[in-house]
PDB file of C-alpha atoms in Angstrom:
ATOM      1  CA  UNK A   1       0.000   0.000   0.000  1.00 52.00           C
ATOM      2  CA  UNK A   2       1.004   3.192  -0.482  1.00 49.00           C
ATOM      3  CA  UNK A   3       3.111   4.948   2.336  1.00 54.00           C
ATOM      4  CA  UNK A   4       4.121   1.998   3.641  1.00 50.00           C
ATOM      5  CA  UNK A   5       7.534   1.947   5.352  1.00 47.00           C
ATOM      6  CA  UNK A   6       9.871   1.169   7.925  1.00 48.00           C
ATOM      7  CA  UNK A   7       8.776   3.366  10.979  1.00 49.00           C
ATOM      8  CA  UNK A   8      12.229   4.509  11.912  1.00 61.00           C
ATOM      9  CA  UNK A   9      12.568   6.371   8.789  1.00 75.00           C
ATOM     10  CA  UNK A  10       9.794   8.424   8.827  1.00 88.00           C
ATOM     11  CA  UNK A  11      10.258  12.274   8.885  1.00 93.00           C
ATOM     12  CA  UNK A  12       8.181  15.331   7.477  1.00 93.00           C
ATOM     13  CA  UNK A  13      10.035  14.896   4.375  1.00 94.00           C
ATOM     14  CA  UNK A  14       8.487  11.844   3.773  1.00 95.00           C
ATOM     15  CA  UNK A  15       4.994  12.818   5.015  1.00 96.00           C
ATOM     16  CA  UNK A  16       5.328  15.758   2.552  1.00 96.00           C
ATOM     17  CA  UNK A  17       5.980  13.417  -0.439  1.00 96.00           C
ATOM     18  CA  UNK A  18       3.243  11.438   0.168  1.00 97.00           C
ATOM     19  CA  UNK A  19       0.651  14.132   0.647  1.00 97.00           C
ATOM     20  CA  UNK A  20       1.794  14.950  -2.743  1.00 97.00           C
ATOM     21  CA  UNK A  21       1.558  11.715  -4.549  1.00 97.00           C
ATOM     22  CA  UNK A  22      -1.066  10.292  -2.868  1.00 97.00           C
ATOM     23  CA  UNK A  23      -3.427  13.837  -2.846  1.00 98.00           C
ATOM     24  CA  UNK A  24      -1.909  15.744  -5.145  1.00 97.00           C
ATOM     25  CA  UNK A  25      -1.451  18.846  -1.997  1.00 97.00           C
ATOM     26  CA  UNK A  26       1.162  20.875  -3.366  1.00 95.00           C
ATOM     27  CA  UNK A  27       4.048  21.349  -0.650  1.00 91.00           C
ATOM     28  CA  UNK A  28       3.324  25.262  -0.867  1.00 93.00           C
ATOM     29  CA  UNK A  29      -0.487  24.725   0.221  1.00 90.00           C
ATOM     30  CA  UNK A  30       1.508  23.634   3.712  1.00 90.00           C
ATOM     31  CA  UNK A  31       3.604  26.920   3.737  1.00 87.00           C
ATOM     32  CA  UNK A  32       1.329  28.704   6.634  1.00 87.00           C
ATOM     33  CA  UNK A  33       1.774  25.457   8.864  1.00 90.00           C
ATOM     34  CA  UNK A  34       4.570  24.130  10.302  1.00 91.00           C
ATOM     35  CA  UNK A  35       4.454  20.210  10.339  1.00 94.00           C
ATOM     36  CA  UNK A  36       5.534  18.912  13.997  1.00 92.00           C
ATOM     37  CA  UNK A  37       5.948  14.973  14.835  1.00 93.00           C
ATOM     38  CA  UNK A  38       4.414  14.502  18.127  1.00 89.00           C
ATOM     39  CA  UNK A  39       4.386  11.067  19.820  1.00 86.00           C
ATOM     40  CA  UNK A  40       5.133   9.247  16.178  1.00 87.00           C
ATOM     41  CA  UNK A  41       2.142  11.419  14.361  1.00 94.00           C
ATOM     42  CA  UNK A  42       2.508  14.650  12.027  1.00 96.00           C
ATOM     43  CA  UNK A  43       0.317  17.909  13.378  1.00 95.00           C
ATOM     44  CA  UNK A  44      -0.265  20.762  11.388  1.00 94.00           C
ATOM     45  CA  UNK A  45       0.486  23.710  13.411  1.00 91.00           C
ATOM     46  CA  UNK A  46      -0.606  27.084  12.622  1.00 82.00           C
ATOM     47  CA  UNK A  47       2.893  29.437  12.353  1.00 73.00           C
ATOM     48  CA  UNK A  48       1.230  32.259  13.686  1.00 71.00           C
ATOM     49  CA  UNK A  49       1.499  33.755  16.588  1.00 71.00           C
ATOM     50  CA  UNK A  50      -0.981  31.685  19.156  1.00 65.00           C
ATOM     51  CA  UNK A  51      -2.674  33.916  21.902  1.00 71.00           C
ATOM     52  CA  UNK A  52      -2.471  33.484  25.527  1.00 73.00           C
ATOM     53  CA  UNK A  53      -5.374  31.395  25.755  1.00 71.00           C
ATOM     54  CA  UNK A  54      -6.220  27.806  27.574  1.00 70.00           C
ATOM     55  CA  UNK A  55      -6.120  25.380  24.780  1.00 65.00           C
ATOM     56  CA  UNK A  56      -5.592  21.731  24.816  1.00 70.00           C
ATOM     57  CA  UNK A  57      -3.285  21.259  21.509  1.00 71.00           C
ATOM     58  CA  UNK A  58      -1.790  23.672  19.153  1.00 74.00           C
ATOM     59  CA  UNK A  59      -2.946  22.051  16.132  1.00 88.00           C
ATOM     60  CA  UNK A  60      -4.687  18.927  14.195  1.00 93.00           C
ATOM     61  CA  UNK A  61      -2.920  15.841  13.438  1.00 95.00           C
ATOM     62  CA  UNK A  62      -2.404  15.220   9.837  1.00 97.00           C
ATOM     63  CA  UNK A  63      -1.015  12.195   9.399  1.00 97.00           C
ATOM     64  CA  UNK A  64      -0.523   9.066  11.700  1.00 95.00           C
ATOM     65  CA  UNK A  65       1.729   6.141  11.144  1.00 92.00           C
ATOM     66  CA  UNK A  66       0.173   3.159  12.040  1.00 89.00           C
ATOM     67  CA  UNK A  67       3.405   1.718  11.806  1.00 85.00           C
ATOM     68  CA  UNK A  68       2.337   0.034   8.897  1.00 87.00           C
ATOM     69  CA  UNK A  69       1.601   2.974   6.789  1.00 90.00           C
ATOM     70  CA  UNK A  70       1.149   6.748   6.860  1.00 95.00           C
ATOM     71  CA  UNK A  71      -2.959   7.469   7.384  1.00 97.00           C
ATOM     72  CA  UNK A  72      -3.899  10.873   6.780  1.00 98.00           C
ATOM     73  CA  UNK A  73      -6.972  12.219   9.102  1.00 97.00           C
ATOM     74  CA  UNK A  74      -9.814  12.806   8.210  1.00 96.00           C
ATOM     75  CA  UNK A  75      -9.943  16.562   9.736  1.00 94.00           C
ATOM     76  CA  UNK A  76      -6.352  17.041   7.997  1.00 96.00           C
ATOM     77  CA  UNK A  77      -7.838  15.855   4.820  1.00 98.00           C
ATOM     78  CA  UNK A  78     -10.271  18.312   5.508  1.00 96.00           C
ATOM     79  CA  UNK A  79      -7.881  21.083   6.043  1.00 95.00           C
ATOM     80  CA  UNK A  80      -7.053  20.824   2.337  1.00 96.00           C
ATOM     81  CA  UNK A  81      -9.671  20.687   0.676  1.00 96.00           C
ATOM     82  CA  UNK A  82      -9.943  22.001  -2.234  1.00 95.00           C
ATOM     83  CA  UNK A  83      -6.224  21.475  -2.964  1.00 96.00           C
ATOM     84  CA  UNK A  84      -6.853  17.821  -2.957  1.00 98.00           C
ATOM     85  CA  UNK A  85      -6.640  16.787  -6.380  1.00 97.00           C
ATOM     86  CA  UNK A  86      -5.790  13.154  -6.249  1.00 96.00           C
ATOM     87  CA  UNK A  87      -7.252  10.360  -4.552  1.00 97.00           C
ATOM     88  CA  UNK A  88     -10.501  11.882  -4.263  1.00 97.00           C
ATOM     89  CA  UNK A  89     -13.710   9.609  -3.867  1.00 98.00           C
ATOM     90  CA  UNK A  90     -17.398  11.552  -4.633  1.00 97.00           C
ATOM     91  CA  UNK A  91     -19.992   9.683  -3.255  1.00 98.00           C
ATOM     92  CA  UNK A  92     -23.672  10.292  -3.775  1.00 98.00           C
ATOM     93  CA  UNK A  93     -25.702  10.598  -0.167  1.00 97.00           C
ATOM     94  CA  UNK A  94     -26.804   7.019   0.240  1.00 97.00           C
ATOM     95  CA  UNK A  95     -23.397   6.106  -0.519  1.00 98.00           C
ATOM     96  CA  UNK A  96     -22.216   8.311   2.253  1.00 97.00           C
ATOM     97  CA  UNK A  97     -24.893   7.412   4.903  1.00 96.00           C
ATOM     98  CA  UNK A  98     -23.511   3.369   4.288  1.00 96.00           C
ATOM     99  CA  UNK A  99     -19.438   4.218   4.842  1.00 97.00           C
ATOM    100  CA  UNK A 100     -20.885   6.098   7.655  1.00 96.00           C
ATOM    101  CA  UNK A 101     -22.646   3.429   9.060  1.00 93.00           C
ATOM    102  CA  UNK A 102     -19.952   1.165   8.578  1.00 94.00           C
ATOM    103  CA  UNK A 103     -20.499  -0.882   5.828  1.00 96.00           C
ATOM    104  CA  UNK A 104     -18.405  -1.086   2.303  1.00 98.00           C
ATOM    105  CA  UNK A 105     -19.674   0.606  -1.358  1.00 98.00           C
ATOM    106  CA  UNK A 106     -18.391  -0.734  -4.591  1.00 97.00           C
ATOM    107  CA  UNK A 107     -17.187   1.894  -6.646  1.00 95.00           C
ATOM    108  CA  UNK A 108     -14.994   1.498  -9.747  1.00 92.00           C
ATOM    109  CA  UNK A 109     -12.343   3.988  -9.781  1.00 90.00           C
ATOM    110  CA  UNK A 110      -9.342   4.297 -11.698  1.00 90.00           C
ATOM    111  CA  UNK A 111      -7.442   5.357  -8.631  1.00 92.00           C
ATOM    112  CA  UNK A 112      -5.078   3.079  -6.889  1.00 92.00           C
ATOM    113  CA  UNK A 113      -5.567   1.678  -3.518  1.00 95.00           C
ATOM    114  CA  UNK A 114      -5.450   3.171  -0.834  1.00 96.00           C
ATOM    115  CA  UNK A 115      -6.075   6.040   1.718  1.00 98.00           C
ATOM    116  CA  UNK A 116      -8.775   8.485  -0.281  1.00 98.00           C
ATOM    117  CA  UNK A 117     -10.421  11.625   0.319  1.00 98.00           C
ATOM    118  CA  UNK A 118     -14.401  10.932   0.629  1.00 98.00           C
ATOM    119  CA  UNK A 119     -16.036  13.726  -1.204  1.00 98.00           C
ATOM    120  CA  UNK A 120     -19.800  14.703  -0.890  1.00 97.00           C
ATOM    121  CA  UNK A 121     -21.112  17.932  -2.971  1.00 96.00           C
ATOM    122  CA  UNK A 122     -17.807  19.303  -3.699  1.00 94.00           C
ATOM    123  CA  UNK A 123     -16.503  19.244   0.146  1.00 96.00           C
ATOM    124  CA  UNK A 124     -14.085  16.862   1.549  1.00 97.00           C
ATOM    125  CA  UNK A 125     -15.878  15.011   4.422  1.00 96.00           C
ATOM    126  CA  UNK A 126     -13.130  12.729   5.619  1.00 96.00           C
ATOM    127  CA  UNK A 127     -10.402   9.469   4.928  1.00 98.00           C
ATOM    128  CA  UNK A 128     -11.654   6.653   3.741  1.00 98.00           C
ATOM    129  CA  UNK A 129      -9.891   3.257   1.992  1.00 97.00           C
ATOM    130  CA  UNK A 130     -10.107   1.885  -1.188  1.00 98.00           C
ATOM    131  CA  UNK A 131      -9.693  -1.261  -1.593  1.00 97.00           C
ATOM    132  CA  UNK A 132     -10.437  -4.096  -4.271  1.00 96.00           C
ATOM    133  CA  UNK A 133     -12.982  -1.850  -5.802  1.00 96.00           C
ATOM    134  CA  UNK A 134     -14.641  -1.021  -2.026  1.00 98.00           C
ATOM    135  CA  UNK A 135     -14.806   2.280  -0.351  1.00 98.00           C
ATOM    136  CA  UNK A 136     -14.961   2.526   3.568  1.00 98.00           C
ATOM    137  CA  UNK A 137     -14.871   4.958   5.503  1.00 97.00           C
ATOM    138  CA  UNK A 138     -11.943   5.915   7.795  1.00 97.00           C
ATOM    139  CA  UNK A 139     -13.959   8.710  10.206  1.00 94.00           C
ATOM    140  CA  UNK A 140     -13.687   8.140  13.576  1.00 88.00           C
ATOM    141  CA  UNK A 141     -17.081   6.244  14.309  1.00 89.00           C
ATOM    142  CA  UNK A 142     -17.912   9.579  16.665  1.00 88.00           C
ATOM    143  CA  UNK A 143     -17.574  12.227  14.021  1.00 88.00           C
ATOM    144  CA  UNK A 144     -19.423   9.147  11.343  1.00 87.00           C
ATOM    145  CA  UNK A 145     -22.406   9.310  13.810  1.00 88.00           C
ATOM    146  CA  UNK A 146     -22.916  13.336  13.808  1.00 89.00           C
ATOM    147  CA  UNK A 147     -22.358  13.692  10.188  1.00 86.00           C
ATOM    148  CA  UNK A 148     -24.760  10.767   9.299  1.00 86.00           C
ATOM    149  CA  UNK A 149     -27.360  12.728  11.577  1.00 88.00           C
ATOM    150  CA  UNK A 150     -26.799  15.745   9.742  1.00 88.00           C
ATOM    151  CA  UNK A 151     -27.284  14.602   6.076  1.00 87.00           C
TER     152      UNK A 151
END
């Protein structure tokens, strides 16, 4: 799979490049964030300026290694957006309402396998995997349940 590799190499380099391949997120799209490794995961943090305020992180984890491969979250994938151009999954709203529920959808994609961007009306909604022509989804099961109640 994709991003697969020995967990002692792993560095922001490499998280970089496969953003890039994988997405299609241009390197520059991450200029206004600085990319941290915290605990073995990559966090997008802002490179402003934070005020003094009570907060409990200083940014959102964008990619984790499993320690198989690199998994890119579903709120980073949703940081980008629109600068997503690869590895992007639409999906109609029944077919989002089953990922979200847990179960598979067959789609036929000419996209390898893989982590994907699941995209409903133009807006990233989170990481999902493709695999042998089936899409799940790869939002934490919390974050499934509110957006399944909202569509």
């Amino acid at each position: 799979m994709p991003g697969s590799q020995n967990r002692e190499d792993i560095n922001t380099e490499d998280v970089l490049n496969y953003i890039n391949n994988r997405f299609g997120v241009k390197v520059e799209n991450l200029d206004k964030f600085n990319i941290v490794e915290i605990s073995g995961d990559f966090w997008l943090i802002s490179d402003q300026e934070l005020p003094d305020l009570d907060y409990k992180t200083q940014g959102v984890r964008f990619v984790r290694d499993t320690g198989k491969y690199l998994k890119p979250t579903t709120y980073g994938l949703q940081i980008q957006g629109e600068k997503i151009s690869g590895a992007r999954i639409q999906v109609t709203r029944e077919e989002l309402k089953t990922v979200l529920n847990g179960d598979m959808v067959e789609k036929e994609m000419e996209i390898g396998e893989g982590y994907v961007a699941i995209v409903y009306e133009e807006r990233v909604i989170g990481c999902g995997l493709y695999k042998d022509g089936l899409l799940s989804s790869r939002i934490p099961k919390g974050r499934g349940k509110e957006l399944n109640d909202m569509i």
